[in-house]
Short mmCIF file of C-alpha atoms in Angstrom, two decimals:
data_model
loop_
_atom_site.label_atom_id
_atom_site.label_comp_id
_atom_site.label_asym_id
_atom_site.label_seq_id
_atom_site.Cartn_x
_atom_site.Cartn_y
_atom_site.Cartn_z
CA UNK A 1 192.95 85.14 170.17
CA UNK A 2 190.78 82.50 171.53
CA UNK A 3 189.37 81.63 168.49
CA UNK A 4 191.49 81.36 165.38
CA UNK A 5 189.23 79.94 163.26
CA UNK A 6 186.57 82.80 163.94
CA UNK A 7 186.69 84.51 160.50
CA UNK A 8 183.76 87.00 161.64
CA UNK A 9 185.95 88.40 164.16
CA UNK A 10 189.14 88.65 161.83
CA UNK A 11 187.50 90.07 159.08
CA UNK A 12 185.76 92.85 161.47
CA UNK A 13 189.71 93.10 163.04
CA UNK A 14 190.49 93.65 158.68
CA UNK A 15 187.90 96.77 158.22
CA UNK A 16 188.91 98.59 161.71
CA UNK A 17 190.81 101.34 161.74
CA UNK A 18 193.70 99.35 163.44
CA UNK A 19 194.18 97.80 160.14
CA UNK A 20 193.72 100.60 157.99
CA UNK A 21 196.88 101.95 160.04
CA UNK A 22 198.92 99.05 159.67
CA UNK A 23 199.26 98.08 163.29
CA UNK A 24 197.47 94.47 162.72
CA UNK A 25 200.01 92.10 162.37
CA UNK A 26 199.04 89.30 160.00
CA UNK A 27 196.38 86.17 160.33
CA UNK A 28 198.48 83.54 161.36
CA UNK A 29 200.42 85.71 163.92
CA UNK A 30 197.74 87.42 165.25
CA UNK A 31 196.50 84.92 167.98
CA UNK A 32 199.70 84.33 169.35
CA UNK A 33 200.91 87.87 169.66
CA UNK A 34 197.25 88.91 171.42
CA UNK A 35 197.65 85.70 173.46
CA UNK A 36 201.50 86.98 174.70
CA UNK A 37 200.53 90.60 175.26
CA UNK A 38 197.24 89.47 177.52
CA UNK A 39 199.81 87.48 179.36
CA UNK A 40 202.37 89.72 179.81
CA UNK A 41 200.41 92.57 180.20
CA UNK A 42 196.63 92.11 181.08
CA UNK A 43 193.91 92.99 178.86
CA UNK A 44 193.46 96.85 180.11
CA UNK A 45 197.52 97.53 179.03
CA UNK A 46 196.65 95.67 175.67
CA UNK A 47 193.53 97.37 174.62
CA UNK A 48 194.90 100.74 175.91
CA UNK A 49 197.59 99.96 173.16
CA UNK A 50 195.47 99.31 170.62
CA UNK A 51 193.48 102.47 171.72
CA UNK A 52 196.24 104.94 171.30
CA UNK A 53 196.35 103.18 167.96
CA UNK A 54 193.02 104.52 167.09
CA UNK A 55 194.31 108.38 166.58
CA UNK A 56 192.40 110.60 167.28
CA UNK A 57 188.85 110.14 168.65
CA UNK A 58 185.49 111.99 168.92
CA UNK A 59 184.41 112.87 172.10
CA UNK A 60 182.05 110.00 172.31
CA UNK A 61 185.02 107.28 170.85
CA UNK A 62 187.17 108.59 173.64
CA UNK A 63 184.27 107.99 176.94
CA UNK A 64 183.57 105.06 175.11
CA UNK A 65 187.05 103.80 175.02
CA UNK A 66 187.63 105.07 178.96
CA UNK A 67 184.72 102.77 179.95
CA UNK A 68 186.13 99.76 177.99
CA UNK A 69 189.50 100.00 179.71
CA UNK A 70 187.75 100.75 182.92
CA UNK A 71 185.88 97.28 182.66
CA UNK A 72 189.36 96.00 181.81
CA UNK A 73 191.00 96.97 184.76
CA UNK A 74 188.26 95.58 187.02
CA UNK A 75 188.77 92.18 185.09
CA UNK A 76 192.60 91.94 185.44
CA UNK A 77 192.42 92.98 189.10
CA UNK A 78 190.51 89.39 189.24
CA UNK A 79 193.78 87.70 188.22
CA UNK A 80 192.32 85.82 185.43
CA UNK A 81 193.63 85.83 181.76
CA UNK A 82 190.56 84.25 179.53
CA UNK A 83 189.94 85.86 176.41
CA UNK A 84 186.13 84.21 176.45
CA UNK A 85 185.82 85.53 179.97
CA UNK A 86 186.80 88.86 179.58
CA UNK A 87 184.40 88.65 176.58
CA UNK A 88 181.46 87.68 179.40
CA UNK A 89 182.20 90.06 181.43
CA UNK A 90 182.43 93.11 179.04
CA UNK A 91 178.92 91.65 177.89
CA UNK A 92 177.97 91.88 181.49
CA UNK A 93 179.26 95.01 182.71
CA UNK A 94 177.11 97.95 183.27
CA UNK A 95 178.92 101.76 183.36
CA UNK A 96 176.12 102.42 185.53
CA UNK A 97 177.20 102.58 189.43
CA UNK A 98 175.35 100.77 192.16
CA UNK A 99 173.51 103.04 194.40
CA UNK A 100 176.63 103.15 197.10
CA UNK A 101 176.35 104.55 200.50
CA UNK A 102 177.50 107.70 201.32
CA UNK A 103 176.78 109.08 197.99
CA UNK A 104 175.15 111.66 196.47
CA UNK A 105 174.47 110.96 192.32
CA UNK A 106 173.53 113.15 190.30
CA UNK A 107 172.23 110.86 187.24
CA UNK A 108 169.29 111.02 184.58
CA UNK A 109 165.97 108.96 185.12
CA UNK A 110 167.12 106.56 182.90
CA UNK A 111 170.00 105.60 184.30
CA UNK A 112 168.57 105.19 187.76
CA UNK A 113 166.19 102.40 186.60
CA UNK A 114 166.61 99.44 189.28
CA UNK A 115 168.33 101.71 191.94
CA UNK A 116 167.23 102.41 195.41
CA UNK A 117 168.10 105.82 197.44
CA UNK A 118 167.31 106.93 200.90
CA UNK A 119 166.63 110.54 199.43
CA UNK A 120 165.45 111.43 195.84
CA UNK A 121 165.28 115.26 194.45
CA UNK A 122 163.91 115.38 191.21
CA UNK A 123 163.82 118.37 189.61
CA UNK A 124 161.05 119.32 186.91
CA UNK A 125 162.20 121.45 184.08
CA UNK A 126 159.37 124.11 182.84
CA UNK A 127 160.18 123.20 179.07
CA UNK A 128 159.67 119.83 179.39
CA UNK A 129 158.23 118.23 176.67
CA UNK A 130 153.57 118.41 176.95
CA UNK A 131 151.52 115.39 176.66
CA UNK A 132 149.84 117.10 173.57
CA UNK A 133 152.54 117.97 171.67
CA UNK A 134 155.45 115.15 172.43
CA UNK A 135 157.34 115.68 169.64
CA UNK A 136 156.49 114.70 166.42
CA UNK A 137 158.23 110.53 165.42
CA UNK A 138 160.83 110.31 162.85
CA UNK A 139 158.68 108.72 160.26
CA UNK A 140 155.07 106.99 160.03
CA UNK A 141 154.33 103.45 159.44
CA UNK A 142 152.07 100.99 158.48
CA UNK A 143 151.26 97.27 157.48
CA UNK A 144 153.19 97.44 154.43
CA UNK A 145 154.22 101.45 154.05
CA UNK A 146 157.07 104.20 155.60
CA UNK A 147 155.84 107.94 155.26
CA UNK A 148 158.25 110.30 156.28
CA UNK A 149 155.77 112.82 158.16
CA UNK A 150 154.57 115.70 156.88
CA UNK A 151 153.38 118.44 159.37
CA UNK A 152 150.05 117.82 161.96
CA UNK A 153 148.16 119.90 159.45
CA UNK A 154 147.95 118.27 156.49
CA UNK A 155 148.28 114.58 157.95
CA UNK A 156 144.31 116.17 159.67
CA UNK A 157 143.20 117.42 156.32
CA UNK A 158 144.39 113.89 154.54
CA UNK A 159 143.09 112.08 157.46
CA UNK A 160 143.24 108.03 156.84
CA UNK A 161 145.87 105.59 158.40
CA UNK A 162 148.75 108.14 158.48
CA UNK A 163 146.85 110.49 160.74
CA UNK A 164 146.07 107.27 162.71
CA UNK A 165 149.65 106.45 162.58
CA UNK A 166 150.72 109.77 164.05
CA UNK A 167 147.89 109.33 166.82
CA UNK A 168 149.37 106.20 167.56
CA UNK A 169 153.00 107.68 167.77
CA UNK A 170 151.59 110.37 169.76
CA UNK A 171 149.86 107.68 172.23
CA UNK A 172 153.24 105.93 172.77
CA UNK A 173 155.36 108.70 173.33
CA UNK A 174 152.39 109.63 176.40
CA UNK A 175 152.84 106.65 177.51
CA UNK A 176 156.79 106.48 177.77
CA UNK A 177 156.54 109.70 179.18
CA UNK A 178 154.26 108.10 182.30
CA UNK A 179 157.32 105.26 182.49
CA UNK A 180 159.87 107.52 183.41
CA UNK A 181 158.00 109.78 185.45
CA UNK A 182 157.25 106.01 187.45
CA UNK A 183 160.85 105.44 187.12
CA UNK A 184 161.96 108.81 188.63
CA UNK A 185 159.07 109.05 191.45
CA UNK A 186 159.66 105.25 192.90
CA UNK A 187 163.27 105.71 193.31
CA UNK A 188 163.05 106.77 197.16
CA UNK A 189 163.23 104.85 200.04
CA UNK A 190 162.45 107.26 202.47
CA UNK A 191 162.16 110.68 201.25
CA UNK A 192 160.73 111.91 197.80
CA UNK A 193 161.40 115.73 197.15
CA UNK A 194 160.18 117.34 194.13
CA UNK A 195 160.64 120.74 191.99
CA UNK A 196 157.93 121.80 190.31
CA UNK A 197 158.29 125.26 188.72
CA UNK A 198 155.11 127.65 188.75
CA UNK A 199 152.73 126.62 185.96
CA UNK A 200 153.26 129.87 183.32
CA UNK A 201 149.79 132.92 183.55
CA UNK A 202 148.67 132.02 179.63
CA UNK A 203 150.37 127.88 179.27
CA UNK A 204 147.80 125.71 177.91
CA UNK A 205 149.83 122.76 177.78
CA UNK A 206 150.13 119.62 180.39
CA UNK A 207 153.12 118.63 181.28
CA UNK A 208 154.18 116.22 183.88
CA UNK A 209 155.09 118.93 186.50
CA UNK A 210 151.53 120.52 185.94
CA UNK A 211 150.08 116.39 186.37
CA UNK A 212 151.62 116.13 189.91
CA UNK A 213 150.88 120.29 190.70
CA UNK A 214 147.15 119.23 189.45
CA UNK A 215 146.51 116.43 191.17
CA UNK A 216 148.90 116.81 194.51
CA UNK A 217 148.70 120.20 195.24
CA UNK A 218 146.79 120.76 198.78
CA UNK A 219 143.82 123.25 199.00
CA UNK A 220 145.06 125.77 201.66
CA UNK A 221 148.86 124.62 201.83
CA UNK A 222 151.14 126.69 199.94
CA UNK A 223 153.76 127.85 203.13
CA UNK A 224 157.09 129.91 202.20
CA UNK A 225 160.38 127.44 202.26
CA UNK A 226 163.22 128.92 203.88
CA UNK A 227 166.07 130.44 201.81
CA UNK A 228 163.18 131.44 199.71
CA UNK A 229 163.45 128.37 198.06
CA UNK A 230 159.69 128.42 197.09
CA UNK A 231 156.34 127.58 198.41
CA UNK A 232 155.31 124.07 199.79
CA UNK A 233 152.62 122.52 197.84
CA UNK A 234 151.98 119.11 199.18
CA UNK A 235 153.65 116.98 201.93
CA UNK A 236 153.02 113.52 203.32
CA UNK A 237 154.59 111.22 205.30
CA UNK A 238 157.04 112.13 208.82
CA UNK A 239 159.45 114.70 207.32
CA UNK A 240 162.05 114.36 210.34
CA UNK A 241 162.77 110.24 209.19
CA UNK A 242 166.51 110.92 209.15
CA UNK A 243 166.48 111.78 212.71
CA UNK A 244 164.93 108.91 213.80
CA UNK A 245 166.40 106.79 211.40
CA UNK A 246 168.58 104.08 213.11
CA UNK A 247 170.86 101.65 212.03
CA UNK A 248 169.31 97.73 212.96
CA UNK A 249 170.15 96.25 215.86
CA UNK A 250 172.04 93.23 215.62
CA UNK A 251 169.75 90.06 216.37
CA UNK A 252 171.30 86.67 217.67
CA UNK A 253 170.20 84.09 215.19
CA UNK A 254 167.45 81.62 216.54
CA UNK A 255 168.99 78.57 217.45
CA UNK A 256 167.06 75.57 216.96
CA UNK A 257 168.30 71.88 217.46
CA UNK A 258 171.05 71.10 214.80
CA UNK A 259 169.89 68.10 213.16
CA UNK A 260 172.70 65.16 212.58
CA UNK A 261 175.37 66.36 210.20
CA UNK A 262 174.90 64.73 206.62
CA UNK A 263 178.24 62.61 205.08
CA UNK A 264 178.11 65.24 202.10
CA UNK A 265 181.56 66.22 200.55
CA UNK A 266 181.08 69.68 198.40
CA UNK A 267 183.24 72.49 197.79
CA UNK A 268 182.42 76.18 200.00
CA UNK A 269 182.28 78.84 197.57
CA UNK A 270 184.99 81.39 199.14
CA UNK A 271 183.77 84.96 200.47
CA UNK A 272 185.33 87.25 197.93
CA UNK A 273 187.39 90.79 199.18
CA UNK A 274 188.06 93.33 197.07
CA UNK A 275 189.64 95.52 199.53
CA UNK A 276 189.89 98.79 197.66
CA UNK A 277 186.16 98.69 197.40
CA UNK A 278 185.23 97.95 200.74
CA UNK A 279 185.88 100.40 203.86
CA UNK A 280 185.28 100.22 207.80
CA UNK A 281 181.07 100.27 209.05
CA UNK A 282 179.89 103.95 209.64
CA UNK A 283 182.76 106.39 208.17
CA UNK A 284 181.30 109.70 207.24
CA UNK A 285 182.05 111.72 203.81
CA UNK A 286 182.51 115.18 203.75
CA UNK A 287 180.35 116.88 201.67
CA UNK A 288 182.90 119.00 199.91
CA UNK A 289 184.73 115.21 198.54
CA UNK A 290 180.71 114.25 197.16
CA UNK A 291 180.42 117.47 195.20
CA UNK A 292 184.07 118.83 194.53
CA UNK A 293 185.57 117.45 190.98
CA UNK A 294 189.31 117.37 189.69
CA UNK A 295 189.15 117.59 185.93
CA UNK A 296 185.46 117.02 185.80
CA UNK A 297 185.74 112.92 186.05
CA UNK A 298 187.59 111.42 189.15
CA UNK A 299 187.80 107.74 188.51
CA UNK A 300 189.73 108.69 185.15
CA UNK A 301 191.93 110.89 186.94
CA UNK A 302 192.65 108.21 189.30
CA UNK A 303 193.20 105.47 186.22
CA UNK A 304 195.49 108.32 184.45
CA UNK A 305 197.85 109.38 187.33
CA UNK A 306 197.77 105.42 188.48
CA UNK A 307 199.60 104.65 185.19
CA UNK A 308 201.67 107.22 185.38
CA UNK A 309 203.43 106.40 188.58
CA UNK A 310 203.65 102.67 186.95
CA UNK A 311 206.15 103.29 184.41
CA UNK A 312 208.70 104.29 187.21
CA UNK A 313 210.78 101.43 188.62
CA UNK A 314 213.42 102.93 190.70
CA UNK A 315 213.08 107.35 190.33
CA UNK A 316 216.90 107.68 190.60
CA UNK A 317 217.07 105.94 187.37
CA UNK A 318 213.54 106.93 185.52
CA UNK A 319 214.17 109.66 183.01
CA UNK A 320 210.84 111.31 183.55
CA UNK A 321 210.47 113.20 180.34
CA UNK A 322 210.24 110.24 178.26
CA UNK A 323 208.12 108.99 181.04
CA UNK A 324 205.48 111.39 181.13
CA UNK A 325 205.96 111.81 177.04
CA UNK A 326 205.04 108.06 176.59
CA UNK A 327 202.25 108.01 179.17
CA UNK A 328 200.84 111.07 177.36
CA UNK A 329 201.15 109.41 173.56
CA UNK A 330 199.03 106.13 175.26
CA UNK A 331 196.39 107.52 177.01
CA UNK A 332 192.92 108.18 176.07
CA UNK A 333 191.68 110.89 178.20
CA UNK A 334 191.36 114.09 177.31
CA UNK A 335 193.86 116.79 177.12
CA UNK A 336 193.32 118.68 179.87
CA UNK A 337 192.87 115.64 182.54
CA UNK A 338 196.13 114.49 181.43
CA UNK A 339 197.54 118.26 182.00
CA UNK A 340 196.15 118.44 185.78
CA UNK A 341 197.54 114.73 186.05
CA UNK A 342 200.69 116.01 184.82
CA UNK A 343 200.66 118.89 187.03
CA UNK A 344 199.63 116.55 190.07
CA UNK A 345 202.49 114.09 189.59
CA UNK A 346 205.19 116.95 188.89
CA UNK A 347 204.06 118.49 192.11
CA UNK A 348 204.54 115.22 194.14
CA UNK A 349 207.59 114.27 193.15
CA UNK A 350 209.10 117.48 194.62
CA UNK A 351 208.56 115.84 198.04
CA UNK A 352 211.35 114.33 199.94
CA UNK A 353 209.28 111.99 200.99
CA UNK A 354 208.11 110.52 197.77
CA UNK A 355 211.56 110.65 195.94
CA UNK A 356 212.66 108.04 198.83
CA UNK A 357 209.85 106.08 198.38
CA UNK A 358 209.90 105.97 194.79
CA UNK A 359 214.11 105.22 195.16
CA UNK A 360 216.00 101.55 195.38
CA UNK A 361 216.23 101.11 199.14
CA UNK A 362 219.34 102.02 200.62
CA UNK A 363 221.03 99.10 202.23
CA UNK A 364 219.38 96.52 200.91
CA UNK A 365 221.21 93.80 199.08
CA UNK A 366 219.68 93.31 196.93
CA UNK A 367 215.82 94.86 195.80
CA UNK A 368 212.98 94.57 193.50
CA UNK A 369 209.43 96.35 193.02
CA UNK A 370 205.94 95.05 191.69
CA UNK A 371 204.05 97.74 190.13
CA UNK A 372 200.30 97.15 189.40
CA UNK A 373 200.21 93.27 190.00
CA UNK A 374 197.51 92.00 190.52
CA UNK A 375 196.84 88.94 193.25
CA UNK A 376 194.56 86.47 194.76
CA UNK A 377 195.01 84.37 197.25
CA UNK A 378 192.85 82.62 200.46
CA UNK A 379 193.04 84.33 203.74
CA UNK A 380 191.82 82.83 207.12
CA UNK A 381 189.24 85.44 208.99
CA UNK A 382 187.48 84.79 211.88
CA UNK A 383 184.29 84.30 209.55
CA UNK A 384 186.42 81.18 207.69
CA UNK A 385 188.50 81.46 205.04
CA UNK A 386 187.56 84.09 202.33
CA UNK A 387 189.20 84.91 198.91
CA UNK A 388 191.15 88.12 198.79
CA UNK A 389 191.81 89.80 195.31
CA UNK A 390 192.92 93.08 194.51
CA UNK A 391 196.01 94.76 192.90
CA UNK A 392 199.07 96.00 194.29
CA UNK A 393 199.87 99.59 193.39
CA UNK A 394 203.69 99.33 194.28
CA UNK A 395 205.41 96.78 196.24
CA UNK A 396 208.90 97.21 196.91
CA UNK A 397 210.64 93.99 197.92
CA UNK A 398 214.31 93.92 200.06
CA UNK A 399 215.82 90.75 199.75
CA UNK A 400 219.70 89.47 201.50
CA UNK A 401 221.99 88.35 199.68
CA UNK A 402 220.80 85.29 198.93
CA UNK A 403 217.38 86.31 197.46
CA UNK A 404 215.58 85.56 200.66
CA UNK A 405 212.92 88.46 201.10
CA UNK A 406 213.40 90.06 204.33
CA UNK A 407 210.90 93.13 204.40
CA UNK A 408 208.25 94.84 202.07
CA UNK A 409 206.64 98.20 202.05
CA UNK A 410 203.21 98.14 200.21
CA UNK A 411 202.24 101.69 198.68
CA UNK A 412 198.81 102.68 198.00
CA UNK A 413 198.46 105.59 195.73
CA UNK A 414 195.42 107.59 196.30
CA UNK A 415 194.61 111.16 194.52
CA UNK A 416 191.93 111.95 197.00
CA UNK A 417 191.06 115.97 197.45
CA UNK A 418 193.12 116.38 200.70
CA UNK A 419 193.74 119.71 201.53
CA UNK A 420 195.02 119.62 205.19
CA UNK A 421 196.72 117.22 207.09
CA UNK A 422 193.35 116.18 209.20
CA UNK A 423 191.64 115.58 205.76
CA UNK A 424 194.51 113.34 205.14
CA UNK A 425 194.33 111.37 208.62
CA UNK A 426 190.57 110.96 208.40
CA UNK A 427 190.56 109.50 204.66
CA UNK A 428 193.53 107.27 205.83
CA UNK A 429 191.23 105.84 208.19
CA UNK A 430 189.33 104.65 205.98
CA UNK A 431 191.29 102.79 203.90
CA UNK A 432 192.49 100.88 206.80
CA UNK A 433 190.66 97.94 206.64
CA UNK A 434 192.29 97.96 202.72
CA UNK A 435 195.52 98.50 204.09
CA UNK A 436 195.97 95.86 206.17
CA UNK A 437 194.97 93.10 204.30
CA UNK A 438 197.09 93.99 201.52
CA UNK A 439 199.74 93.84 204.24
CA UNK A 440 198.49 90.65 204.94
CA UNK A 441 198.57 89.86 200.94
CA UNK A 442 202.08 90.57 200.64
CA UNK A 443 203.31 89.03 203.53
CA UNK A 444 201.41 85.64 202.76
CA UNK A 445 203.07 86.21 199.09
CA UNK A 446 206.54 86.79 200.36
CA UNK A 447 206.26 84.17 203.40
CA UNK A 448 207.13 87.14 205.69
CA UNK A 449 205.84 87.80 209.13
CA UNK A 450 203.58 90.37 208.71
CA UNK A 451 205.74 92.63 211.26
CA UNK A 452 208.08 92.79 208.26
CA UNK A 453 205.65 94.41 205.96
CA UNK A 454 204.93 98.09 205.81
CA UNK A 455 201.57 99.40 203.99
CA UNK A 456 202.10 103.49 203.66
CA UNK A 457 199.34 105.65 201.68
CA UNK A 458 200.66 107.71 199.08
CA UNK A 459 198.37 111.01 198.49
CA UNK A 460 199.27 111.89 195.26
CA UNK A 461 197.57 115.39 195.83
CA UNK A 462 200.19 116.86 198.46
CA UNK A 463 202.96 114.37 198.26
CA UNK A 464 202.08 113.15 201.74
CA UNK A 465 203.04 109.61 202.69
CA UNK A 466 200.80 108.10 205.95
CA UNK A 467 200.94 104.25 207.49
CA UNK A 468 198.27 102.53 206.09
#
């Protein structure tokens, strides 16, 4: 779209499976329809599109499509419409999550490479793969040969450069093995726990838990766990750090004599808010939210049922069948997710509550709603100014008669697992710090006093509507 003279990229667009269906439209249109839909839509409506175009996917196509529109999404909600951009950051993005507080991840070694964590279980599996016997490579290779590898055996009767080869392969794979057992034993800040099953009466081979049971295990220590959870082996270090563990005290910076301001003009590069990622210092997570799922995968739960309750304007007028029908037809997860999403949404529109909300105000003039816009704009903080960006789930607008806004209620939609009304009062808490500055968004956006705007959570889960 950027680039209509990039033939690569056309003729890759020419052997997809988007073409092969008919849905490309032709060479010399092509830019300028991609161009319109990114602007009227964003890139994550526009690739979902051509996603449902796809058919039907593999298990893999369909992840990998969930994580493409997920990288979408986090683009638009930056406001920005640049097809090289988006192109950057797709290059850039990494599925990977950032080791977040109040988390517990449950992840492979590999994917915890670079990450930091105040605790760290690893657990060793007893059929791990040995140092001796790593598994034999895919083929053997030389200076100027391939030799797809016959069995241990008969490479040590032939002997020569294959057998070398395989020693070689061997080697390497003992040495990748070390890697990640580095990777997964350097991941803890504080606390390093790990699982070692009991080394088998007759095994011969060496594996990494028998490595750390070898050379860790204390002569003497070997005391019963509780919950007979096993026997301790080795311990170092104050087990009780989380008790003392405190939170730094604040420091006054040191104040030394401010030399005479220079006559430099430059631009400040802005603080940037993304308020639905950021909460309020010190809120606590139940553990039941950390290890409790809905449909196996949250965040595409909360993408699916998101853009589900975008397609209605006004509910009085919505004919939800075709609704839920067309959401259903567009969207790439799986079956099921979309059936509990389905079930979810069906269930909340049954409250009172959420039909109003959902309804053209009554007594307004005139009225209007934004549904998953996107914004950015400077707001003044006692810290300076700082840019605030995020997206608007639902913003319905009153206006008088002569198009002047006069109030705005800003819904948040949020498909948390609430189950009582206390749950729902402590998880509005902390989304109050997101609340209020997309109050302070809107109003700003509407040139209303921010008296006149009204953020309300929406928990999609019970139907419940709170003040944000």
């Amino acid at each position: 779209a950027a680039h209509p003279g990039d033939t690569v990229a056309l003729r890759h667009l020419q052997m997809s499976p988007l073409a092969a269906r008919g849905t490309l439209p032709s060479a010399d249109d092509l830019p300028l329809r991609m161009l319109g839909s990114l602007q009227a839509h964003g890139f994550a409506d526009t690739l979902r599109q051509w996603g449902a175009a796809l058919g039907d996917l593999d298990a893999f196509g369909r992840q990998r499509l969930r994580e493409l529109l997920a990288a979408a999404e986090a683009f638009d909600a930056r406001g920005v419409c640049d097809a090289d951009a988006f192109a950057d950051h797709v290059a850039a993005y990494q599925v990977k999550s950032s080791a977040e507080a109040g988390a517990v991840r449950v992840m492979t070694v590999h994917q915890a490479k670079g990450l930091g964590f105040d605790l760290v279980v690893v657990p060793f599996a007893p059929n791990a793969k040995s140092f001796g016997k790593p598994g034999a490579p895919p083929f053997l290779a030389g200076g100027d040969w391939v030799l797809d590898a016959p069995r241990r055996a008969v490479l040590e009767v032939a002997g020569g450069a294959p057998l070398q080869a395989l020693e070689t392969a061997a080697a390497e794979a003992n040495f990748s093995q070390l890697c990640t057992l580095y990777v997964a034993l350097t991941r803890a800040r504080q606390a390093l726990v790990m699982a070692v099953p009991a080394r088998g009466k007759s095994s011969k081979t060496i594996r990494e838990a028998d490595l750390l049971r070898d050379r860790l295990a204390t002569e003497g220590l070997s005391a019963a766990l509780p919950d007979g959870a096993g026997r301790l082996l080795y311990e170092a270090g104050d087990r009780g750090w989380h008790q003392r563990a405190r939170a730094p005290e604040p420091t006054p910076a040191a104040r030394a004599a401010a030399p005479e301001p220079l006559p430099l003009a430059y631009a400040v590069e802005l603080a940037r808010h993304e308020p639905s990622k950021e909460q309020e210092a010190g809120r606590a997570f139940p553990a039941r939210w950390l290890f409790s799922a809905e449909a196996g995968d949250v965040r595409a739960f909360g993408s699916a049922i998101h853009r589900l309750f975008e397609r209605i304007e006004w509910l009085e007028t919505a004919d939800l069948e075709a609704v839920i029908a067309d959401w259903r037809r567009t969207a790439p997860e799986s079956a099921r997710l979309l059936d509990d999403v389905e079930r979810q949404f069906r269930h909340c529109l049954a409250s009172d509550a959420v039909r109003r909300a959902l309804s053209r105000p009554a007594g307004a003039p005139r009225a209007e709603v934004w549904r998953e816009a996107p914004f950015e704009l400077v707001l003044e903080t006692p810290e300076g100014p700082q840019l605030a960006s995020g997206r608007f789930d639902r913003v319905v607008v009153e206006r008088d008669t002569d198009g002047r806004p006069v109030r705005a209620t800003v819904f948040d939609y949020k498909s948390n697992r609430i189950e009582t009304e206390a749950d729902m009062r402590a998880t509005a808490e902390g989304y109050a710090f997101q609340m209020r500055l997309y109050a302070r968004a809107a109003a700003r956006l509407l040139n209303l006093d921010p008296a006149r705007v009204t953020p309300l959570l929406l928990f999609t889960r019970k139907g419940w509507i709170l003040p944000g």
